[in-house]
Every structure is written in C-alpha cells, then in structure tokens.
PDB file of C-alpha atoms and ligand atoms in Angstrom:
ATOM      1  CA  MET A   1     -93.520 107.611 -51.194  1.00 98.00           C
ATOM      2  CA  ASP A   2     -89.896 109.093 -51.661  1.00 98.00           C
ATOM      3  CA  VAL A   3     -86.671 106.571 -51.432  1.00 98.00           C
ATOM      4  CA  ILE A   4     -83.948 109.141 -50.745  1.00 98.00           C
ATOM      5  CA  ALA A   5     -79.871 107.583 -50.021  1.00 98.00           C
ATOM      6  CA  PRO A   6     -77.592 110.846 -50.262  1.00 98.00           C
ATOM      7  CA  ILE A   7     -77.671 112.706 -47.315  1.00 98.00           C
ATOM      8  CA  ALA A   8     -77.887 116.296 -49.279  1.00 98.00           C
ATOM      9  CA  ASP A   9     -81.075 114.661 -50.742  1.00 98.00           C
ATOM     10  CA  MET A  10     -82.664 113.836 -47.331  1.00 98.00           C
ATOM     11  CA  ARG A  11     -81.209 117.233 -45.739  1.00 98.00           C
ATOM     12  CA  GLN A  12     -82.936 119.154 -49.325  1.00 98.00           C
ATOM     13  CA  TRP A  13     -86.381 117.020 -48.610  1.00 98.00           C
ATOM     14  CA  SER A  14     -86.400 118.037 -45.012  1.00 98.00           C
ATOM     15  CA  ARG A  15     -85.922 121.224 -45.803  1.00 98.00           C
ATOM     16  CA  GLN A  16     -88.463 121.562 -48.198  1.00 98.00           C
ATOM     17  CA  ALA A  17     -90.583 119.673 -45.292  1.00 98.00           C
ATOM     18  CA  LEU A  18     -90.121 123.042 -42.694  1.00 97.00           C
ATOM     19  CA  ILE A  19     -90.318 125.513 -45.424  1.00 98.00           C
ATOM     20  CA  ALA A  20     -93.991 123.812 -45.922  1.00 98.00           C
ATOM     21  CA  GLY A  21     -94.918 124.891 -42.411  1.00 98.00           C
ATOM     22  CA  LYS A  22     -95.280 120.727 -41.987  1.00 98.00           C
ATOM     23  CA  ARG A  23     -94.309 118.735 -39.783  1.00 98.00           C
ATOM     24  CA  THR A  24     -92.239 115.352 -39.563  1.00 98.00           C
ATOM     25  CA  ALA A  25     -92.375 112.121 -37.421  1.00 98.00           C
ATOM     26  CA  PHE A  26     -88.654 110.285 -37.769  1.00 98.00           C
ATOM     27  CA  VAL A  27     -88.884 106.572 -37.073  1.00 99.00           C
ATOM     28  CA  PRO A  28     -85.394 105.351 -37.643  1.00 98.00           C
ATOM     29  CA  THR A  29     -84.653 101.545 -38.161  1.00 98.00           C
ATOM     30  CA  MET A  30     -82.476  98.816 -39.310  1.00 98.00           C
ATOM     31  CA  GLY A  31     -85.384  97.166 -41.948  1.00 98.00           C
ATOM     32  CA  ALA A  32     -86.387  93.464 -41.910  1.00 97.00           C
ATOM     33  CA  LEU A  33     -89.390  95.659 -41.457  1.00 98.00           C
ATOM     34  CA  HIS A  34     -92.637  93.410 -38.985  1.00 98.00           C
ATOM     35  CA  ARG A  35     -95.439  94.805 -37.536  1.00 98.00           C
ATOM     36  CA  GLY A  36     -93.505  96.500 -34.819  1.00 98.00           C
ATOM     37  CA  HIS A  37     -91.722  98.958 -36.949  1.00 98.00           C
ATOM     38  CA  ILE A  38     -95.280  99.936 -38.674  1.00 98.00           C
ATOM     39  CA  SER A  39     -96.643 100.726 -35.042  1.00 98.00           C
ATOM     40  CA  LEU A  40     -94.141 103.038 -35.011  1.00 98.00           C
ATOM     41  CA  VAL A  41     -94.994 104.259 -38.009  1.00 98.00           C
ATOM     42  CA  GLU A  42     -98.783 104.548 -36.955  1.00 98.00           C
ATOM     43  CA  LYS A  43     -98.000 106.216 -34.295  1.00 98.00           C
ATOM     44  CA  ALA A  44     -96.011 108.757 -35.864  1.00 98.00           C
ATOM     45  CA  ARG A  45     -98.470 109.919 -38.564  1.00 98.00           C
ATOM     46  CA  THR A  46    -100.942 110.928 -35.606  1.00 98.00           C
ATOM     47  CA  LEU A  47     -97.941 113.428 -34.773  1.00 98.00           C
ATOM     48  CA  ALA A  48     -96.872 114.797 -37.517  1.00 98.00           C
ATOM     49  CA  ASP A  49     -98.062 115.817 -41.317  1.00 98.00           C
ATOM     50  CA  ARG A  50     -94.849 113.591 -42.651  1.00 98.00           C
ATOM     51  CA  VAL A  51     -93.372 109.959 -41.876  1.00 98.00           C
ATOM     52  CA  VAL A  52     -89.647 109.324 -42.441  1.00 99.00           C
ATOM     53  CA  VAL A  53     -88.628 106.555 -41.844  1.00 99.00           C
ATOM     54  CA  SER A  54     -84.794 105.614 -42.025  1.00 98.00           C
ATOM     55  CA  ILE A  55     -83.599 101.920 -42.678  1.00 98.00           C
ATOM     56  CA  TYR A  56     -80.176 101.621 -42.392  1.00 98.00           C
ATOM     57  CA  VAL A  57     -77.614  98.709 -40.625  1.00 98.00           C
ATOM     58  CA  ASN A  58     -75.557 100.941 -38.394  1.00 98.00           C
ATOM     59  CA  PRO A  59     -71.452  99.292 -38.154  1.00 97.00           C
ATOM     60  CA  THR A  60     -71.212 100.873 -34.974  1.00 97.00           C
ATOM     61  CA  GLN A  61     -73.475  99.647 -32.789  1.00 97.00           C
ATOM     62  CA  PHE A  62     -72.611  96.261 -33.373  1.00 96.00           C
ATOM     63  CA  ASP A  63     -70.414  94.685 -31.069  1.00 90.00           C
ATOM     64  CA  ASN A  64     -69.442  91.298 -32.755  1.00 91.00           C
ATOM     65  CA  PRO A  65     -69.547  91.394 -36.305  1.00 92.00           C
ATOM     66  CA  GLU A  66     -71.339  87.706 -37.249  1.00 92.00           C
ATOM     67  CA  ASP A  67     -73.996  89.247 -35.879  1.00 91.00           C
ATOM     68  CA  LEU A  68     -73.867  92.086 -37.928  1.00 95.00           C
ATOM     69  CA  ALA A  69     -72.963  89.665 -41.271  1.00 94.00           C
ATOM     70  CA  LYS A  70     -76.028  88.018 -40.744  1.00 92.00           C
ATOM     71  CA  TYR A  71     -78.618  90.624 -39.880  1.00 94.00           C
ATOM     72  CA  PRO A  72     -81.423  89.854 -41.980  1.00 94.00           C
ATOM     73  CA  GLN A  73     -82.118  92.825 -45.579  1.00 95.00           C
ATOM     74  CA  THR A  74     -84.889  93.349 -46.882  1.00 97.00           C
ATOM     75  CA  LEU A  75     -85.502  95.941 -48.132  1.00 98.00           C
ATOM     76  CA  GLU A  76     -87.167  95.199 -51.165  1.00 98.00           C
ATOM     77  CA  ALA A  77     -90.562  94.341 -49.118  1.00 98.00           C
ATOM     78  CA  ASP A  78     -89.606  97.330 -46.421  1.00 98.00           C
ATOM     79  CA  LEU A  79     -90.239  98.671 -48.901  1.00 98.00           C
ATOM     80  CA  ALA A  80     -93.815  98.104 -49.756  1.00 98.00           C
ATOM     81  CA  MET A  81     -94.101  97.630 -46.193  1.00 98.00           C
ATOM     82  CA  CYS A  82     -93.869 101.254 -45.479  1.00 98.00           C
ATOM     83  CA  ARG A  83     -95.866 102.554 -48.718  1.00 98.00           C
ATOM     84  CA  GLU A  84     -98.476 100.661 -47.519  1.00 98.00           C
ATOM     85  CA  ALA A  85     -98.174 101.573 -43.949  1.00 98.00           C
ATOM     86  CA  GLY A  86     -97.959 106.183 -45.988  1.00 98.00           C
ATOM     87  CA  VAL A  87     -95.130 106.704 -44.822  1.00 98.00           C
ATOM     88  CA  ASP A  88     -93.648 109.671 -47.192  1.00 98.00           C
ATOM     89  CA  ALA A  89     -90.138 109.153 -47.478  1.00 98.00           C
ATOM     90  CA  VAL A  90     -87.942 106.342 -46.942  1.00 99.00           C
ATOM     91  CA  TRP A  91     -83.993 107.028 -46.129  1.00 98.00           C
ATOM     92  CA  THR A  92     -81.457 104.587 -46.716  1.00 98.00           C
ATOM     93  CA  PRO A  93     -78.493 106.157 -45.367  1.00 98.00           C
ATOM     94  CA  GLN A  94     -75.009 104.300 -47.179  1.00 98.00           C
ATOM     95  CA  THR A  95     -72.003 103.330 -44.396  1.00 98.00           C
ATOM     96  CA  ALA A  96     -69.157 105.646 -46.941  1.00 98.00           C
ATOM     97  CA  GLU A  97     -71.315 108.928 -46.533  1.00 98.00           C
ATOM     98  CA  MET A  98     -72.323 108.627 -42.672  1.00 98.00           C
ATOM     99  CA  TYR A  99     -68.694 106.972 -41.803  1.00 98.00           C
ATOM    100  CA  PRO A 100     -65.592 108.357 -44.936  1.00 98.00           C
ATOM    101  CA  ASP A 101     -62.444 107.226 -43.907  1.00 98.00           C
ATOM    102  CA  GLY A 102     -60.836 109.765 -41.883  1.00 98.00           C
ATOM    103  CA  TYR A 103     -64.701 109.261 -39.561  1.00 98.00           C
ATOM    104  CA  CYS A 104     -63.691 109.881 -35.580  1.00 98.00           C
ATOM    105  CA  SER A 105     -67.465 111.321 -34.216  1.00 98.00           C
ATOM    106  CA  PHE A 106     -68.592 109.201 -30.792  1.00 98.00           C
ATOM    107  CA  ILE A 107     -71.266 110.358 -28.514  1.00 98.00           C
ATOM    108  CA  ASP A 108     -71.691 108.434 -25.130  1.00 98.00           C
ATOM    109  CA  VAL A 109     -73.670 109.083 -23.192  1.00 98.00           C
ATOM    110  CA  VAL A 110     -72.101 108.012 -19.703  1.00 97.00           C
ATOM    111  CA  GLY A 111     -73.648 106.666 -15.438  1.00 97.00           C
ATOM    112  CA  PRO A 112     -76.918 104.830 -14.358  1.00 97.00           C
ATOM    113  CA  LEU A 113     -78.337 104.120 -18.424  1.00 97.00           C
ATOM    114  CA  THR A 114     -75.229 102.754 -19.636  1.00 97.00           C
ATOM    115  CA  ASP A 115     -73.439 100.473 -16.557  1.00 97.00           C
ATOM    116  CA  LYS A 116     -76.020  97.770 -16.680  1.00 97.00           C
ATOM    117  CA  LEU A 117     -78.129  95.167 -19.048  1.00 97.00           C
ATOM    118  CA  CYS A 118     -77.473  95.319 -22.674  1.00 97.00           C
ATOM    119  CA  ALA A 119     -74.550  97.833 -22.364  1.00 97.00           C
ATOM    120  CA  VAL A 120     -72.210  95.804 -20.055  1.00 95.00           C
ATOM    121  CA  ALA A 121     -73.191  93.511 -22.402  1.00 90.00           C
ATOM    122  CA  ARG A 122     -72.615  94.799 -25.844  1.00 94.00           C
ATOM    123  CA  PRO A 123     -69.947  97.077 -24.590  1.00 95.00           C
ATOM    124  CA  GLY A 124     -69.844 100.240 -27.494  1.00 97.00           C
ATOM    125  CA  HIS A 125     -73.249  99.293 -27.819  1.00 97.00           C
ATOM    126  CA  PHE A 126     -74.964 102.793 -26.888  1.00 98.00           C
ATOM    127  CA  ARG A 127     -72.169 104.302 -28.529  1.00 98.00           C
ATOM    128  CA  GLY A 128     -72.740 103.045 -31.533  1.00 98.00           C
ATOM    129  CA  VAL A 129     -76.738 103.781 -31.496  1.00 98.00           C
ATOM    130  CA  CYS A 130     -76.405 107.305 -29.998  1.00 98.00           C
ATOM    131  CA  THR A 131     -74.042 108.324 -32.601  1.00 98.00           C
ATOM    132  CA  VAL A 132     -75.949 107.500 -35.079  1.00 98.00           C
ATOM    133  CA  VAL A 133     -78.896 109.187 -34.114  1.00 98.00           C
ATOM    134  CA  ALA A 134     -77.606 112.260 -33.588  1.00 98.00           C
ATOM    135  CA  LYS A 135     -76.601 111.458 -37.260  1.00 98.00           C
ATOM    136  CA  LEU A 136     -80.272 111.081 -38.348  1.00 98.00           C
ATOM    137  CA  LEU A 137     -81.583 113.701 -36.568  1.00 98.00           C
ATOM    138  CA  GLY A 138     -79.100 115.718 -37.581  1.00 98.00           C
ATOM    139  CA  VAL A 139     -80.328 115.186 -41.272  1.00 98.00           C
ATOM    140  CA  VAL A 140     -83.832 115.188 -40.676  1.00 98.00           C
ATOM    141  CA  ARG A 141     -84.433 117.791 -37.764  1.00 98.00           C
ATOM    142  CA  PRO A 142     -88.036 115.885 -36.730  1.00 98.00           C
ATOM    143  CA  ASP A 143     -90.166 116.916 -34.673  1.00 98.00           C
ATOM    144  CA  VAL A 144     -90.813 114.134 -33.090  1.00 98.00           C
ATOM    145  CA  ALA A 145     -89.038 110.809 -33.238  1.00 98.00           C
ATOM    146  CA  VAL A 146     -90.526 107.542 -32.436  1.00 98.00           C
ATOM    147  CA  PHE A 147     -88.950 104.749 -30.712  1.00 98.00           C
ATOM    148  CA  GLY A 148     -90.708 100.974 -29.209  1.00 97.00           C
ATOM    149  CA  GLN A 149     -90.454 100.094 -25.931  1.00 96.00           C
ATOM    150  CA  LYS A 150     -89.465  96.700 -26.406  1.00 96.00           C
ATOM    151  CA  ASP A 151     -85.523  98.512 -27.009  1.00 97.00           C
ATOM    152  CA  LEU A 152     -86.308 100.355 -23.366  1.00 96.00           C
ATOM    153  CA  GLN A 153     -82.647 101.329 -22.356  1.00 97.00           C
ATOM    154  CA  GLN A 154     -82.120 102.548 -25.791  1.00 97.00           C
ATOM    155  CA  CYS A 155     -85.052 104.922 -25.610  1.00 97.00           C
ATOM    156  CA  LEU A 156     -83.826 105.910 -22.303  1.00 97.00           C
ATOM    157  CA  VAL A 157     -80.299 105.948 -23.414  1.00 97.00           C
ATOM    158  CA  VAL A 158     -81.287 108.488 -26.502  1.00 98.00           C
ATOM    159  CA  SER A 159     -84.180 110.101 -24.507  1.00 97.00           C
ATOM    160  CA  ARG A 160     -81.139 111.266 -22.479  1.00 97.00           C
ATOM    161  CA  MET A 161     -78.605 112.011 -25.322  1.00 97.00           C
ATOM    162  CA  VAL A 162     -81.328 113.951 -27.019  1.00 97.00           C
ATOM    163  CA  GLY A 163     -82.010 115.758 -24.689  1.00 97.00           C
ATOM    164  CA  ASP A 164     -78.512 116.718 -23.002  1.00 97.00           C
ATOM    165  CA  LEU A 165     -77.595 117.718 -26.480  1.00 98.00           C
ATOM    166  CA  ASN A 166     -80.591 120.161 -26.917  1.00 98.00           C
ATOM    167  CA  ILE A 167     -81.623 118.470 -30.200  1.00 98.00           C
ATOM    168  CA  GLY A 168     -84.643 119.997 -30.304  1.00 96.00           C
ATOM    169  CA  THR A 169     -86.710 116.937 -31.640  1.00 98.00           C
ATOM    170  CA  GLU A 170     -89.458 115.124 -29.121  1.00 97.00           C
ATOM    171  CA  ILE A 171     -88.754 111.318 -27.760  1.00 97.00           C
ATOM    172  CA  ILE A 172     -92.079 108.909 -27.846  1.00 97.00           C
ATOM    173  CA  VAL A 173     -91.757 106.055 -26.917  1.00 96.00           C
ATOM    174  CA  ALA A 174     -94.425 103.252 -28.554  1.00 96.00           C
ATOM    175  CA  PRO A 175     -95.599 100.103 -26.563  1.00 95.00           C
ATOM    176  CA  THR A 176     -93.814  96.388 -27.767  1.00 96.00           C
ATOM    177  CA  VAL A 177     -95.729  94.230 -30.232  1.00 97.00           C
ATOM    178  CA  ARG A 178     -95.715  90.785 -29.651  1.00 97.00           C
ATOM    179  CA  GLU A 179     -96.739  87.653 -31.494  1.00 96.00           C
ATOM    180  CA  SER A 180    -100.527  86.035 -30.234  1.00 94.00           C
ATOM    181  CA  ASP A 181     -98.131  82.871 -28.328  1.00 93.00           C
ATOM    182  CA  GLY A 182     -96.026  86.306 -26.043  1.00 96.00           C
ATOM    183  CA  LEU A 183     -92.737  86.053 -29.019  1.00 97.00           C
ATOM    184  CA  ALA A 184     -92.152  90.238 -28.662  1.00 97.00           C
ATOM    185  CA  MET A 185     -91.304  90.983 -32.517  1.00 97.00           C
ATOM    186  CA  SER A 186     -88.304  91.343 -33.224  1.00 97.00           C
ATOM    187  CA  SER A 187     -86.206  91.336 -36.295  1.00 96.00           C
ATOM    188  CA  ARG A 188     -84.012  88.651 -35.121  1.00 95.00           C
ATOM    189  CA  ASN A 189     -87.042  86.711 -34.429  1.00 96.00           C
ATOM    190  CA  ARG A 190     -86.524  86.303 -38.185  1.00 95.00           C
ATOM    191  CA  ARG A 191     -83.155  84.061 -38.198  1.00 94.00           C
ATOM    192  CA  LEU A 192     -84.489  81.171 -36.109  1.00 96.00           C
ATOM    193  CA  SER A 193     -85.816  78.349 -37.332  1.00 96.00           C
ATOM    194  CA  PRO A 194     -89.482  77.005 -36.313  1.00 96.00           C
ATOM    195  CA  ASP A 195     -87.994  75.207 -33.736  1.00 95.00           C
ATOM    196  CA  GLN A 196     -85.699  77.690 -31.927  1.00 96.00           C
ATOM    197  CA  ARG A 197     -88.476  79.890 -32.744  1.00 95.00           C
ATOM    198  CA  ALA A 198     -90.335  77.671 -30.219  1.00 94.00           C
ATOM    199  CA  ARG A 199     -88.209  77.613 -27.500  1.00 95.00           C
ATOM    200  CA  ALA A 200     -86.969  81.017 -27.741  1.00 96.00           C
ATOM    201  CA  LEU A 201     -90.567  81.558 -26.213  1.00 95.00           C
ATOM    202  CA  GLY A 202     -89.399  80.682 -22.883  1.00 95.00           C
ATOM    203  CA  LEU A 203     -87.654  83.793 -22.547  1.00 96.00           C
ATOM    204  CA  PRO A 204     -91.102  86.152 -21.889  1.00 96.00           C
ATOM    205  CA  ARG A 205     -92.401  83.042 -20.818  1.00 96.00           C
ATOM    206  CA  GLY A 206     -90.522  83.606 -17.888  1.00 96.00           C
ATOM    207  CA  LEU A 207     -90.833  87.150 -17.925  1.00 97.00           C
ATOM    208  CA  GLU A 208     -94.323  86.744 -16.740  1.00 96.00           C
ATOM    209  CA  LEU A 209     -94.473  83.945 -14.737  1.00 97.00           C
ATOM    210  CA  ALA A 210     -92.126  86.032 -12.298  1.00 97.00           C
ATOM    211  CA  ARG A 211     -94.168  89.594 -12.902  1.00 97.00           C
ATOM    212  CA  GLN A 212     -97.530  86.748 -11.588  1.00 96.00           C
ATOM    213  CA  ALA A 213     -94.801  86.061  -8.878  1.00 98.00           C
ATOM    214  CA  TYR A 214     -94.268  89.071  -8.186  1.00 98.00           C
ATOM    215  CA  ARG A 215     -98.132  90.228  -8.260  1.00 96.00           C
ATOM    216  CA  ALA A 216     -98.126  87.544  -5.853  1.00 97.00           C
ATOM    217  CA  GLY A 217     -96.589  89.204  -2.990  1.00 97.00           C
ATOM    218  CA  GLN A 218     -92.358  87.915  -4.385  1.00 98.00           C
ATOM    219  CA  VAL A 219     -89.947  90.203  -4.438  1.00 98.00           C
ATOM    220  CA  THR A 220     -86.803  89.386  -4.044  1.00 98.00           C
ATOM    221  CA  SER A 221     -85.478  90.322  -7.119  1.00 98.00           C
ATOM    222  CA  LEU A 222     -83.122  87.739  -7.148  1.00 98.00           C
ATOM    223  CA  LYS A 223     -85.732  84.918  -6.265  1.00 98.00           C
ATOM    224  CA  LEU A 224     -87.722  87.108  -9.452  1.00 98.00           C
ATOM    225  CA  ILE A 225     -84.272  86.280 -11.439  1.00 98.00           C
ATOM    226  CA  GLU A 226     -84.292  82.459 -10.307  1.00 98.00           C
ATOM    227  CA  ILE A 227     -88.022  81.982 -11.946  1.00 98.00           C
ATOM    228  CA  VAL A 228     -86.569  83.320 -15.186  1.00 97.00           C
ATOM    229  CA  ALA A 229     -83.629  81.386 -14.725  1.00 97.00           C
ATOM    230  CA  GLU A 230     -85.955  78.042 -14.143  1.00 96.00           C
ATOM    231  CA  GLU A 231     -88.531  78.735 -17.174  1.00 95.00           C
ATOM    232  CA  LEU A 232     -85.392  78.779 -19.396  1.00 93.00           C
ATOM    233  CA  LEU A 233     -83.834  75.968 -18.032  1.00 91.00           C
ATOM    234  CA  VAL A 234     -87.132  73.817 -19.678  1.00 89.00           C
ATOM    235  CA  HIS A 235     -85.323  75.244 -23.036  1.00 83.00           C
ATOM    236  CA  GLU A 236     -82.791  73.228 -24.369  1.00 83.00           C
ATOM    237  CA  GLY A 237     -80.169  75.813 -25.411  1.00 87.00           C
ATOM    238  CA  VAL A 238     -81.286  79.451 -24.207  1.00 93.00           C
ATOM    239  CA  ASP A 239     -78.502  80.876 -23.363  1.00 93.00           C
ATOM    240  CA  LEU A 240     -79.233  83.619 -20.083  1.00 95.00           C
ATOM    241  CA  ASP A 241     -77.240  86.620 -21.507  1.00 95.00           C
ATOM    242  CA  TYR A 242     -78.203  89.489 -18.316  1.00 97.00           C
ATOM    243  CA  CYS A 243     -81.685  89.300 -16.181  1.00 97.00           C
ATOM    244  CA  ASP A 244     -82.319  92.083 -13.929  1.00 98.00           C
ATOM    245  CA  VAL A 245     -84.981  93.765 -11.678  1.00 98.00           C
ATOM    246  CA  VAL A 246     -84.069  98.029 -12.822  1.00 97.00           C
ATOM    247  CA  SER A 247     -85.507 100.433 -10.953  1.00 96.00           C
ATOM    248  CA  LEU A 248     -87.175 103.220 -13.406  1.00 94.00           C
ATOM    249  CA  LYS A 249     -86.189 105.879 -10.404  1.00 93.00           C
ATOM    250  CA  GLY A 250     -82.789 106.064 -11.320  1.00 94.00           C
ATOM    251  CA  PHE A 251     -82.193 103.410 -13.459  1.00 95.00           C
ATOM    252  CA  LYS A 252     -80.580 101.242 -10.640  1.00 96.00           C
ATOM    253  CA  GLU A 253     -80.176  97.384 -10.560  1.00 96.00           C
ATOM    254  CA  SER A 254     -82.518  96.852  -7.310  1.00 95.00           C
ATOM    255  CA  GLU A 255     -82.450  94.210  -4.718  1.00 97.00           C
ATOM    256  CA  PHE A 256     -86.698  94.222  -3.867  1.00 98.00           C
ATOM    257  CA  ALA A 257     -89.158  95.421  -6.891  1.00 98.00           C
ATOM    258  CA  ASP A 258     -91.152  97.243  -6.477  1.00 96.00           C
ATOM    259  CA  ASP A 259     -93.929  98.713  -8.848  1.00 96.00           C
ATOM    260  CA  ALA A 260     -91.579 101.280 -10.032  1.00 95.00           C
ATOM    261  CA  CYS A 261     -89.080  97.818 -11.777  1.00 97.00           C
ATOM    262  CA  VAL A 262     -88.544  96.341 -14.611  1.00 97.00           C
ATOM    263  CA  LEU A 263     -87.241  93.010 -15.040  1.00 98.00           C
ATOM    264  CA  ALA A 264     -85.535  93.005 -18.368  1.00 98.00           C
ATOM    265  CA  ALA A 265     -83.973  89.928 -20.109  1.00 98.00           C
ATOM    266  CA  ALA A 266     -81.725  89.201 -22.946  1.00 97.00           C
ATOM    267  CA  VAL A 267     -80.924  85.201 -24.087  1.00 97.00           C
ATOM    268  CA  PHE A 268     -79.165  83.958 -26.898  1.00 96.00           C
ATOM    269  CA  VAL A 269     -80.797  81.500 -28.730  1.00 96.00           C
ATOM    270  CA  ASP A 270     -78.080  79.096 -29.939  1.00 93.00           C
ATOM    271  CA  GLY A 271     -76.523  82.682 -31.033  1.00 91.00           C
ATOM    272  CA  VAL A 272     -79.422  85.221 -31.379  1.00 94.00           C
ATOM    273  CA  ARG A 273     -79.674  87.215 -29.491  1.00 95.00           C
ATOM    274  CA  LEU A 274     -83.271  88.628 -27.934  1.00 97.00           C
ATOM    275  CA  ILE A 275     -84.428  91.452 -25.432  1.00 98.00           C
ATOM    276  CA  ASP A 276     -87.224  91.403 -23.714  1.00 97.00           C
ATOM    277  CA  HIS A 277     -88.321  93.599 -20.506  1.00 97.00           C
ATOM    278  CA  VAL A 278     -91.780  92.943 -18.162  1.00 97.00           C
ATOM    279  CA  PRO A 279     -92.627  96.179 -16.027  1.00 96.00           C
ATOM    280  CA  LEU A 280     -93.909  94.330 -12.908  1.00 96.00           C
ATOM    281  CA  ALA A 281     -96.592  96.833 -12.440  1.00 91.00           C
ATOM    282  CA  GLY A 282     -97.774  96.754 -16.129  1.00 82.00           C
ATOM    283  CA  GLN A 283     -99.139  95.092 -18.039  1.00 74.00           C
ATOM    284  CA  SER A 284     -98.999  91.389 -18.816  1.00 73.00           C
ATOM    285  CA  ILE A 285     -97.403  89.323 -21.467  1.00 74.00           C
ATOM    286  CA  PRO A 286    -100.451  86.714 -23.305  1.00 73.00           C
ATOM    287  CA  VAL A 287     -98.686  83.844 -23.093  1.00 65.00           C
ATOM    288  CA  LYS A 288    -100.066  80.720 -24.335  1.00 57.00           C
ATOM    289  CA  ALA A 289    -100.088  77.784 -22.337  1.00 44.00           C
ATOM    290  CA  ASP A 290     -98.435  74.704 -24.709  1.00 42.00           C
TER     291      ASP A 290
HETATM  292  P1  LIG B 301     -84.439  97.860 -35.055  1.00 75.48           P
HETATM  293  O1  LIG B 301     -84.797  98.371 -36.707  1.00 75.48           O
HETATM  294  O2  LIG B 301     -84.594  96.749 -34.247  1.00 75.48           O
HETATM  295  O3  LIG B 301     -83.632  99.037 -34.816  1.00 75.48           O
HETATM  296  O4  LIG B 301     -86.181  98.452 -34.473  1.00 75.48           O
HETATM  297  C1  LIG B 301     -86.140 100.024 -35.445  1.00 75.48           C
HETATM  298  C2  LIG B 301     -87.264 100.457 -34.141  1.00 75.48           C
HETATM  299  O5  LIG B 301     -88.530  99.664 -33.513  1.00 75.48           O
HETATM  300  C3  LIG B 301     -86.968 101.033 -32.566  1.00 75.48           C
HETATM  301  O6  LIG B 301     -87.214 101.566 -31.413  1.00 75.48           O
HETATM  302  C4  LIG B 301     -87.447  99.999 -32.227  1.00 75.48           C
HETATM  303  O7  LIG B 301     -87.690  99.623 -30.424  1.00 75.48           O
HETATM  304  C5  LIG B 301     -89.188  99.573 -32.142  1.00 75.48           C
HETATM  305  N1  LIG B 301     -89.204  98.104 -32.658  1.00 75.48           N
HETATM  306  C6  LIG B 301     -88.438  96.779 -32.646  1.00 75.48           C
HETATM  307  N2  LIG B 301     -88.804  96.036 -32.703  1.00 75.48           N
HETATM  308  C7  LIG B 301     -90.346  96.064 -31.941  1.00 75.48           C
HETATM  309  C8  LIG B 301     -91.594  95.334 -31.314  1.00 75.48           C
HETATM  310  N3  LIG B 301     -91.849  94.435 -31.371  1.00 75.48           N
HETATM  311  N4  LIG B 301     -92.801  96.290 -31.091  1.00 75.48           N
HETATM  312  C9  LIG B 301     -92.278  98.107 -30.677  1.00 75.48           C
HETATM  313  N5  LIG B 301     -91.241  98.321 -32.153  1.00 75.48           N
HETATM  314  C10 LIG B 301     -89.959  98.213 -31.869  1.00 75.48           C
END
C-alpha cells in the first residue's frame, strides 16, 4: 500500500493508474477509521481496479474550532486498517498545501439542499465540504467515489456539486453501518465515555420509535418529531440540535410524512455532536431494548 502526502505525488500515482488503464475508486475520509469507513472501501473494491482512501481533517468544514481541535486522529491504526482492507493508496494531504497562504477559492451549493438541517446548524459546513471534495477529486481524478448514507445531506450536496460542475466522477452511496445496539458508527463516538455512549442511544431509539409510529399510521411530522424529542428527554444531557421530516422529492421540509421522506436529527451528547436519520419507508434501525 502506498502512503502519499504531496499533491504532486498523488497526481502522479493517479496518472500512472490511468495510463495502465486501471479504474480508480476513491473513499474520502477524515480518519479515525471504523467499520463504516471500511464498508465504503469494500464497496469501492467491487467498483474499480484500484482503491484510494484520503485521510484529511479538513479545517474549512468545521464551524466550531473546539470540534476541530478535538477531532480524533489515529493515523497509524487507520493505515493498518486500510492495509488490511486491501487499499492501494492512502493519501494524507497536508493543510499547508491544501490551503496555502492567500487561498481564496470556495464552492457553494445553493438552494434547498443547503438551507436546512446541518447547513443551518453548521454555517459554512457544506461550503467547506464541497470545496475540499472538489479539490480531492481534482487531484485523484477517480472514476467513482463512495460516500456513506449516514451523512445523507452530504451525499446529496456532493452529488449535486459533482453534476453541476461536470466533474465526471460517479458518486455511489453506501448504507450506514451501525453498532449492534443501533448507534450509527462515527469517528466522534470515540469521544464518548461509556455513560455518554449509553445516552447517545436515545438518538437511534427516538428515530426508530418515530419510524414505527409512522408505519402505524402517524403521518403528522410534528408528532413524529415530538416522539424523537420525548425519547431524548429520557436521556439526560442529550440535547436536540435539529429534527425534521424532509422529503427526498425536492429536499423540502414536509408537514405530513410519506414514504419519500426521511426523519433526520442531530444531537449534542455533552457537547459531542452526532447525526442520524431514518428513511420512513425503509429498514428499521436495530435498536435493542434495555
Ligand atoms: P468522515 O470520516 O466522518 O468524514 O466520513 C468519511 C466517509 O465515511 C463519509 O462518506 C461518511 O458518510 C462515511 N461514513 C461515516 N460513518 C459511516 C457509517 N457508520 N456507515 C457508513 N459510512 C459511514
């Protein structure tokens, strides 16, 4: 497995793959890898001859400097996981090269995809995400890139940007990988103590209870949101950031839920921000009883 830092070296690696007629799949990450990330690598392996993973905690997508400072970094363990998963190259871009002095170019996706949910809760977040993803794709020039559905809004925003800018990389979305008790895997879970980890379960539980209520006939979005909020109240120190029913048709907030809707939420568990969502028509979240 090649471990590459300079942009020029990554560009050269990709050029060689292209000359050799190899298809490249790309998995961008911020490191602190877990099985969710590896599931994307496994998907990528089925789509191309070569798999590149980037590990880069992108400063421009953090609206909160403390969140950036506390973001877990576990490079050696990440490299071991990538090696084990059969990754061909890991790219670890450096901020001095990504955003040198004088840097002033950013990409904004405007409209319904970025006027709600995480876009409101984290101003500038998707601007940072789109900017870094466009930069990463511009260097790696993969045939296909794999993103996790866990970050649903990110998938939609990135797909839109890649289409609008004619970047030419196919975007594939892979399902959310969860712990056996239902908590969506996230690098941020590492920051949770066992007690906080237990309380964080309020998020998938609330979403699943609301999904079940929808399946039983409750279609009023406010009622579904209330179910999530009530479940979170049971878990002290879990604060709701947002919870909304959004239709995937047009990505609009919906007063009444239907099968095209997702219920999406973000919470703070003693300051650690976690997001999750459940497609109302889709599979249940495997939430264990106490
Ligand atoms: P991150 O390192 O958090 O920026 O995530 C890198 C990629 O992994 C993104 O496409 C995420 O959506 C994806 N990802 C993160 N957590 C999971 C998960 N639990 N299941 C599947 N994909 C995930």
